[in-house]
mmCIF file of C-alpha atoms in Angstrom:
data_model
loop_
_atom_site.group_PDB
_atom_site.id
_atom_site.type_symbol
_atom_site.label_atom_id
_atom_site.label_comp_id
_atom_site.label_asym_id
_atom_site.label_seq_id
_atom_site.Cartn_x
_atom_site.Cartn_y
_atom_site.Cartn_z
ATOM 1 C CA GLU A 1427 24.931 23.800 18.473
ATOM 2 C CA ASP A 1428 21.355 23.366 19.511
ATOM 3 C CA ASP A 1429 20.449 22.632 15.489
ATOM 4 C CA PHE A 1430 23.208 19.834 16.207
ATOM 5 C CA ALA A 1431 21.580 18.973 18.951
ATOM 6 C CA LEU A 1432 17.893 19.060 17.494
ATOM 7 C CA LEU A 1433 19.358 16.328 14.859
ATOM 8 C CA CYS A 1434 20.966 14.001 16.567
ATOM 9 C CA ASN A 1435 17.919 14.122 19.009
ATOM 10 C CA VAL A 1436 15.443 13.270 15.323
ATOM 11 C CA ILE A 1437 17.879 10.409 14.033
ATOM 12 C CA SER A 1438 17.822 9.060 17.730
ATOM 13 C CA ASN A 1439 14.568 9.278 18.521
ATOM 14 C CA ASP A 1440 12.999 5.467 18.090
ATOM 15 C CA SER A 1441 9.275 6.961 18.061
ATOM 16 C CA ILE A 1442 10.242 8.126 15.168
ATOM 17 C CA PRO A 1443 9.206 5.471 12.557
ATOM 18 C CA THR A 1444 9.721 4.001 9.177
ATOM 19 C CA GLY A 1445 9.127 1.394 7.025
ATOM 20 C CA LYS A 1446 6.384 -2.159 8.332
ATOM 21 C CA GLY A 1447 7.559 -0.386 11.758
ATOM 22 C CA ARG A 1448 5.077 2.378 11.859
ATOM 23 C CA ARG A 1449 2.826 1.099 15.082
ATOM 24 C CA GLY A 1450 3.245 4.663 16.827
ATOM 25 C CA GLU A 1451 2.817 6.928 13.781
ATOM 26 C CA ILE A 1452 -0.572 5.283 13.249
ATOM 27 C CA LYS A 1453 -1.342 5.736 16.847
ATOM 28 C CA ALA A 1454 0.043 9.147 16.775
ATOM 29 C CA MET A 1455 -3.048 9.356 13.820
ATOM 30 C CA GLU A 1456 -6.230 8.016 15.838
ATOM 31 C CA THR A 1457 -5.211 9.989 18.853
ATOM 32 C CA LYS A 1458 -5.163 13.138 16.779
ATOM 33 C CA ASN A 1459 -7.797 12.791 14.235
ATOM 34 C CA VAL A 1460 -10.378 9.668 14.987
ATOM 35 C CA PHE A 1461 -11.014 10.815 10.906
ATOM 36 C CA ALA A 1462 -8.326 9.844 9.101
ATOM 37 C CA PRO A 1463 -8.566 8.754 6.366
ATOM 38 C CA SER A 1464 -8.455 4.425 5.676
ATOM 39 C CA ILE A 1465 -9.170 1.972 3.167
ATOM 40 C CA LYS A 1466 -10.686 -1.432 3.530
ATOM 41 C CA GLY A 1467 -9.159 -3.412 1.174
ATOM 42 C CA LEU A 1468 -6.357 -3.666 -2.438
ATOM 43 C CA PHE A 1469 -5.960 -5.940 -4.736
ATOM 44 C CA ILE A 1470 -5.652 -7.118 -8.123
ATOM 45 C CA LEU A 1471 -6.669 -9.304 -10.569
ATOM 46 C CA ASP A 1472 -6.027 -10.956 -13.540
ATOM 47 C CA GLU A 1473 -9.090 -10.676 -16.332
ATOM 48 C CA ASP A 1474 -10.558 -14.301 -15.737
ATOM 49 C CA GLY A 1475 -10.685 -12.176 -11.960
ATOM 50 C CA LYS A 1476 -8.510 -14.288 -9.661
ATOM 51 C CA ARG A 1477 -6.463 -13.137 -6.901
ATOM 52 C CA ILE A 1478 -2.189 -12.018 -8.084
ATOM 53 C CA TYR A 1479 -2.262 -9.923 -4.540
ATOM 54 C CA ALA A 1480 -5.244 -8.885 -2.508
ATOM 55 C CA LYS A 1481 -4.802 -7.227 1.517
ATOM 56 C CA TYR A 1482 -8.536 -6.797 3.739
ATOM 57 C CA TRP A 1483 -9.265 -4.760 6.430
ATOM 58 C CA THR A 1484 -12.742 -5.127 7.027
ATOM 59 C CA GLY A 1485 -12.318 -7.384 10.508
ATOM 60 C CA ASP A 1486 -14.856 -10.281 10.371
ATOM 61 C CA CYS A 1487 -17.514 -8.148 7.578
ATOM 62 C CA LYS A 1488 -19.870 -11.002 5.707
ATOM 63 C CA ALA A 1489 -18.556 -10.162 2.913
ATOM 64 C CA THR A 1490 -14.636 -10.630 3.329
ATOM 65 C CA GLY A 1491 -14.265 -12.052 6.474
ATOM 66 C CA THR A 1492 -12.359 -14.952 5.347
ATOM 67 C CA THR A 1493 -9.932 -16.118 2.152
ATOM 68 C CA LYS A 1494 -12.674 -18.166 0.854
ATOM 69 C CA LEU A 1495 -15.293 -14.913 1.242
ATOM 70 C CA GLN A 1496 -12.980 -12.629 -0.014
ATOM 71 C CA LYS A 1497 -12.579 -14.531 -3.405
ATOM 72 C CA GLU A 1498 -16.222 -15.157 -4.280
ATOM 73 C CA PHE A 1499 -16.676 -11.001 -3.154
ATOM 74 C CA GLU A 1500 -13.493 -10.276 -5.748
ATOM 75 C CA LEU A 1501 -15.721 -12.924 -8.563
ATOM 76 C CA ARG A 1502 -18.118 -10.476 -8.108
ATOM 77 C CA VAL A 1503 -16.358 -7.422 -8.453
ATOM 78 C CA ALA A 1504 -14.502 -8.566 -11.908
ATOM 79 C CA LYS A 1505 -17.704 -9.488 -13.525
ATOM 80 C CA LYS A 1506 -18.637 -6.374 -12.393
ATOM 81 C CA THR A 1507 -16.167 -4.203 -13.577
ATOM 82 C CA MET A 1508 -13.934 -5.975 -16.006
ATOM 83 C CA GLY A 1509 -15.495 -4.389 -19.022
ATOM 84 C CA MET A 1510 -15.836 -1.096 -17.376
ATOM 85 C CA ALA A 1511 -11.880 -0.826 -16.151
ATOM 86 C CA ASN A 1512 -9.869 0.950 -19.010
ATOM 87 C CA MET A 1513 -5.309 1.831 -18.491
ATOM 88 C CA ALA A 1514 -6.615 5.772 -18.753
ATOM 89 C CA ASP A 1515 -9.172 6.753 -16.498
ATOM 90 C CA THR A 1516 -9.631 5.798 -12.959
ATOM 91 C CA ASP A 1517 -12.828 4.648 -12.252
ATOM 92 C CA ALA A 1518 -15.357 4.578 -9.292
ATOM 93 C CA ILE A 1519 -19.166 2.689 -8.372
ATOM 94 C CA SER A 1520 -21.156 1.647 -5.389
ATOM 95 C CA PHE A 1521 -20.975 -2.316 -4.460
ATOM 96 C CA GLU A 1522 -22.748 -4.535 -2.087
ATOM 97 C CA LYS A 1523 -21.719 -1.808 1.021
ATOM 98 C CA TYR A 1524 -18.721 -0.165 -0.222
ATOM 99 C CA VAL A 1525 -17.321 2.040 -2.027
ATOM 100 C CA LEU A 1526 -14.773 0.662 -4.875
ATOM 101 C CA VAL A 1527 -11.775 2.906 -7.093
ATOM 102 C CA PHE A 1528 -10.246 1.263 -9.733
ATOM 103 C CA LYS A 1529 -7.797 0.982 -12.612
ATOM 104 C CA ARG A 1530 -6.904 -1.436 -15.276
ATOM 105 C CA LEU A 1531 -3.150 -2.016 -15.171
ATOM 106 C CA GLY A 1532 -1.886 -3.612 -18.048
ATOM 107 C CA ASP A 1533 -3.773 -5.828 -20.968
ATOM 108 C CA ASN A 1534 -4.985 -8.505 -17.768
ATOM 109 C CA THR A 1535 -4.709 -7.054 -14.328
ATOM 110 C CA VAL A 1536 -6.955 -4.346 -12.890
ATOM 111 C CA LEU A 1537 -6.509 -2.791 -9.726
ATOM 112 C CA TYR A 1538 -9.567 -2.408 -6.873
ATOM 113 C CA VAL A 1539 -8.858 -0.137 -3.901
ATOM 114 C CA LEU A 1540 -11.737 -0.298 -0.960
ATOM 115 C CA GLY A 1541 -13.693 1.677 0.935
ATOM 116 C CA ASP A 1542 -16.221 2.448 3.278
ATOM 117 C CA PRO A 1543 -19.265 4.179 2.203
ATOM 118 C CA ASP A 1544 -18.616 8.016 2.591
ATOM 119 C CA GLU A 1545 -15.510 7.375 2.319
ATOM 120 C CA ASN A 1546 -13.750 10.605 0.014
ATOM 121 C CA GLU A 1547 -13.305 8.963 -3.750
ATOM 122 C CA LEU A 1548 -10.758 11.483 -4.266
ATOM 123 C CA MET A 1549 -7.988 10.367 -1.095
ATOM 124 C CA LEU A 1550 -8.864 6.211 -2.844
ATOM 125 C CA ALA A 1551 -6.874 7.419 -5.854
ATOM 126 C CA THR A 1552 -4.437 8.947 -4.873
ATOM 127 C CA VAL A 1553 -3.829 5.572 -3.180
ATOM 128 C CA LEU A 1554 -4.847 4.035 -6.467
ATOM 129 C CA ASN A 1555 -2.227 6.002 -8.043
ATOM 130 C CA ALA A 1556 0.625 6.360 -5.536
ATOM 131 C CA TYR A 1557 0.210 1.557 -5.386
ATOM 132 C CA GLU A 1558 0.521 1.387 -9.631
ATOM 133 C CA GLU A 1559 2.500 4.585 -9.924
ATOM 134 C CA SER A 1560 5.338 2.944 -6.692
ATOM 135 C CA VAL A 1561 4.848 -0.189 -7.721
ATOM 136 C CA SER A 1562 5.418 0.673 -12.412
ATOM 137 C CA GLN A 1563 9.113 1.886 -10.667
ATOM 138 C CA LEU A 1564 10.676 -1.996 -9.127
ATOM 139 C CA LEU A 1565 8.398 -3.485 -12.194
ATOM 140 C CA ARG A 1566 9.738 -1.634 -14.833
ATOM 141 C CA GLY A 1567 6.543 -1.491 -16.075
ATOM 142 C CA GLN A 1568 5.575 -4.639 -16.296
ATOM 143 C CA LEU A 1569 1.977 -5.267 -15.402
ATOM 144 C CA ASP A 1570 0.696 -7.353 -16.931
ATOM 145 C CA ALA A 1571 -0.340 -10.898 -14.482
ATOM 146 C CA ASN A 1572 2.873 -12.389 -15.163
ATOM 147 C CA SER A 1573 5.037 -9.854 -14.318
ATOM 148 C CA MET A 1574 3.469 -9.053 -11.358
ATOM 149 C CA LEU A 1575 3.294 -12.312 -9.833
ATOM 150 C CA GLN A 1576 7.596 -12.891 -10.362
ATOM 151 C CA GLY A 1577 7.694 -9.503 -8.271
ATOM 152 C CA LEU A 1578 5.142 -9.939 -6.271
ATOM 153 C CA ALA A 1579 7.523 -9.098 -2.862
ATOM 154 C CA GLU A 1580 7.489 -5.833 -4.223
ATOM 155 C CA VAL A 1581 3.819 -5.723 -5.287
ATOM 156 C CA CYS A 1582 3.448 -6.490 -1.361
ATOM 157 C CA LEU A 1583 5.797 -4.564 -0.128
ATOM 158 C CA CYS A 1584 4.340 -0.930 -1.992
ATOM 159 C CA ALA A 1585 1.129 -1.909 -0.286
ATOM 160 C CA ASP A 1586 2.458 -2.213 3.477
ATOM 161 C CA GLU A 1587 4.109 0.980 2.403
ATOM 162 C CA ILE A 1588 1.191 2.673 1.939
ATOM 163 C CA VAL A 1589 -1.055 1.345 4.221
ATOM 164 C CA MET A 1590 -0.784 0.085 7.942
ATOM 165 C CA ASP A 1591 -3.836 -1.565 9.288
ATOM 166 C CA GLY A 1592 -6.230 -0.239 6.594
ATOM 167 C CA LEU A 1593 -4.435 4.062 7.346
ATOM 168 C CA ILE A 1594 -2.941 5.419 4.607
ATOM 169 C CA MET A 1595 0.019 6.091 5.849
ATOM 170 C CA GLU A 1596 1.947 7.668 2.333
ATOM 171 C CA THR A 1597 0.797 8.633 -0.820
ATOM 172 C CA ASP A 1598 4.062 9.576 -2.401
ATOM 173 C CA SER A 1599 4.891 7.349 -5.378
ATOM 174 C CA LEU A 1600 8.530 8.149 -4.934
ATOM 175 C CA LEU A 1601 8.958 7.221 -1.335
ATOM 176 C CA ILE A 1602 6.441 4.434 -1.213
ATOM 177 C CA ALA A 1603 9.355 3.014 -4.237
ATOM 178 C CA GLY A 1604 12.358 3.381 -1.871
ATOM 179 C CA ARG A 1605 11.481 2.110 -0.225
ATOM 180 C CA ALA A 1606 10.144 -1.115 -0.571
ATOM 181 C CA SER A 1607 13.472 -0.689 -2.414
ATOM 182 C CA MET A 1608 14.846 -1.313 1.189
ATOM 183 C CA ALA A 1609 13.454 -3.574 1.842
ATOM 184 C CA GLN A 1610 13.701 -5.823 -0.499
ATOM 185 C CA THR A 1611 17.481 -5.368 -0.370
ATOM 186 C CA ILE A 1612 17.490 -5.549 3.778
ATOM 187 C CA LYS A 1613 15.980 -9.385 3.370
ATOM 188 C CA GLU A 1614 18.348 -9.901 1.105
ATOM 189 C CA ILE A 1615 21.288 -9.324 2.826
ATOM 190 C CA PRO A 1616 23.326 -12.233 5.385
ATOM 191 C CA ILE A 1617 21.291 -11.999 8.396
ATOM 192 C CA GLN A 1618 24.953 -10.440 10.795
ATOM 193 C CA ASP A 1619 24.844 -8.038 7.648
ATOM 194 C CA GLN A 1620 21.511 -6.869 9.046
ATOM 195 C CA THR A 1621 21.720 -4.265 12.203
ATOM 196 C CA LEU A 1622 24.286 -1.765 10.326
ATOM 197 C CA GLN A 1623 22.047 -2.359 7.630
ATOM 198 C CA GLN A 1624 19.424 -0.944 8.012
ATOM 199 C CA PHE A 1625 20.885 1.607 11.404
ATOM 200 C CA ALA A 1626 22.045 3.107 8.055
ATOM 201 C CA SER A 1627 18.704 3.313 6.213
ATOM 202 C CA SER A 1628 17.013 4.585 9.210
ATOM 203 C CA ALA A 1629 19.255 7.100 9.863
ATOM 204 C CA LYS A 1630 19.466 7.888 6.394
ATOM 205 C CA GLU A 1631 15.504 8.960 6.074
ATOM 206 C CA LYS A 1632 14.846 10.207 9.014
ATOM 207 C CA LEU A 1633 18.259 12.883 8.005
ATOM 208 C CA SER A 1634 16.958 13.927 5.104
ATOM 209 C CA ASN A 1635 12.574 14.203 6.671
ATOM 210 C CA PHE A 1636 14.022 16.052 9.141
ATOM 211 C CA LEU A 1637 16.483 18.324 6.550
ATOM 212 C CA ARG A 1638 13.157 18.699 4.271
#
């Protein structure tokens, strides 16, 4: 009976965040540990240094404070790293007061994770690998520029599941891909059916987490 009451409390507890609504989890992380792992940017470029996807958490930084500055920064990054990137290994370099971890995804795409100079490179590499694996699952291993542009919704949703306001929230690629896929499914459901679908998804996830 006590276990059942606890389970009901878990399922009905609105403070347990999922998907994009995890502000409460971020607040708890910030309160618990001001040194929570974080990143400053995550972006994918094609072989010419042009943006496929990008998101930054650098505020008003002089290098990346506007979209124009970001794209200029990305071109400098591409010029520095395109010849170095390969599909077998993840590389890391210091670049303009940041640490930059990167890896080639396909014949004409490279993924980058940007962090503060004192951020743990292994954690940045973990984010990179989680993102690569989750996107690859949703795009069925097709990580060339054209496939990623066609699957841009999945590319965006995976990033949202991994990072919120710069804080690293999840690195399990199976969970990331599953949540991103569910979020995409909800978007495709007619508006009148969304409330029931969202409730069922949230309850199922909370129950699964409780029973682990």
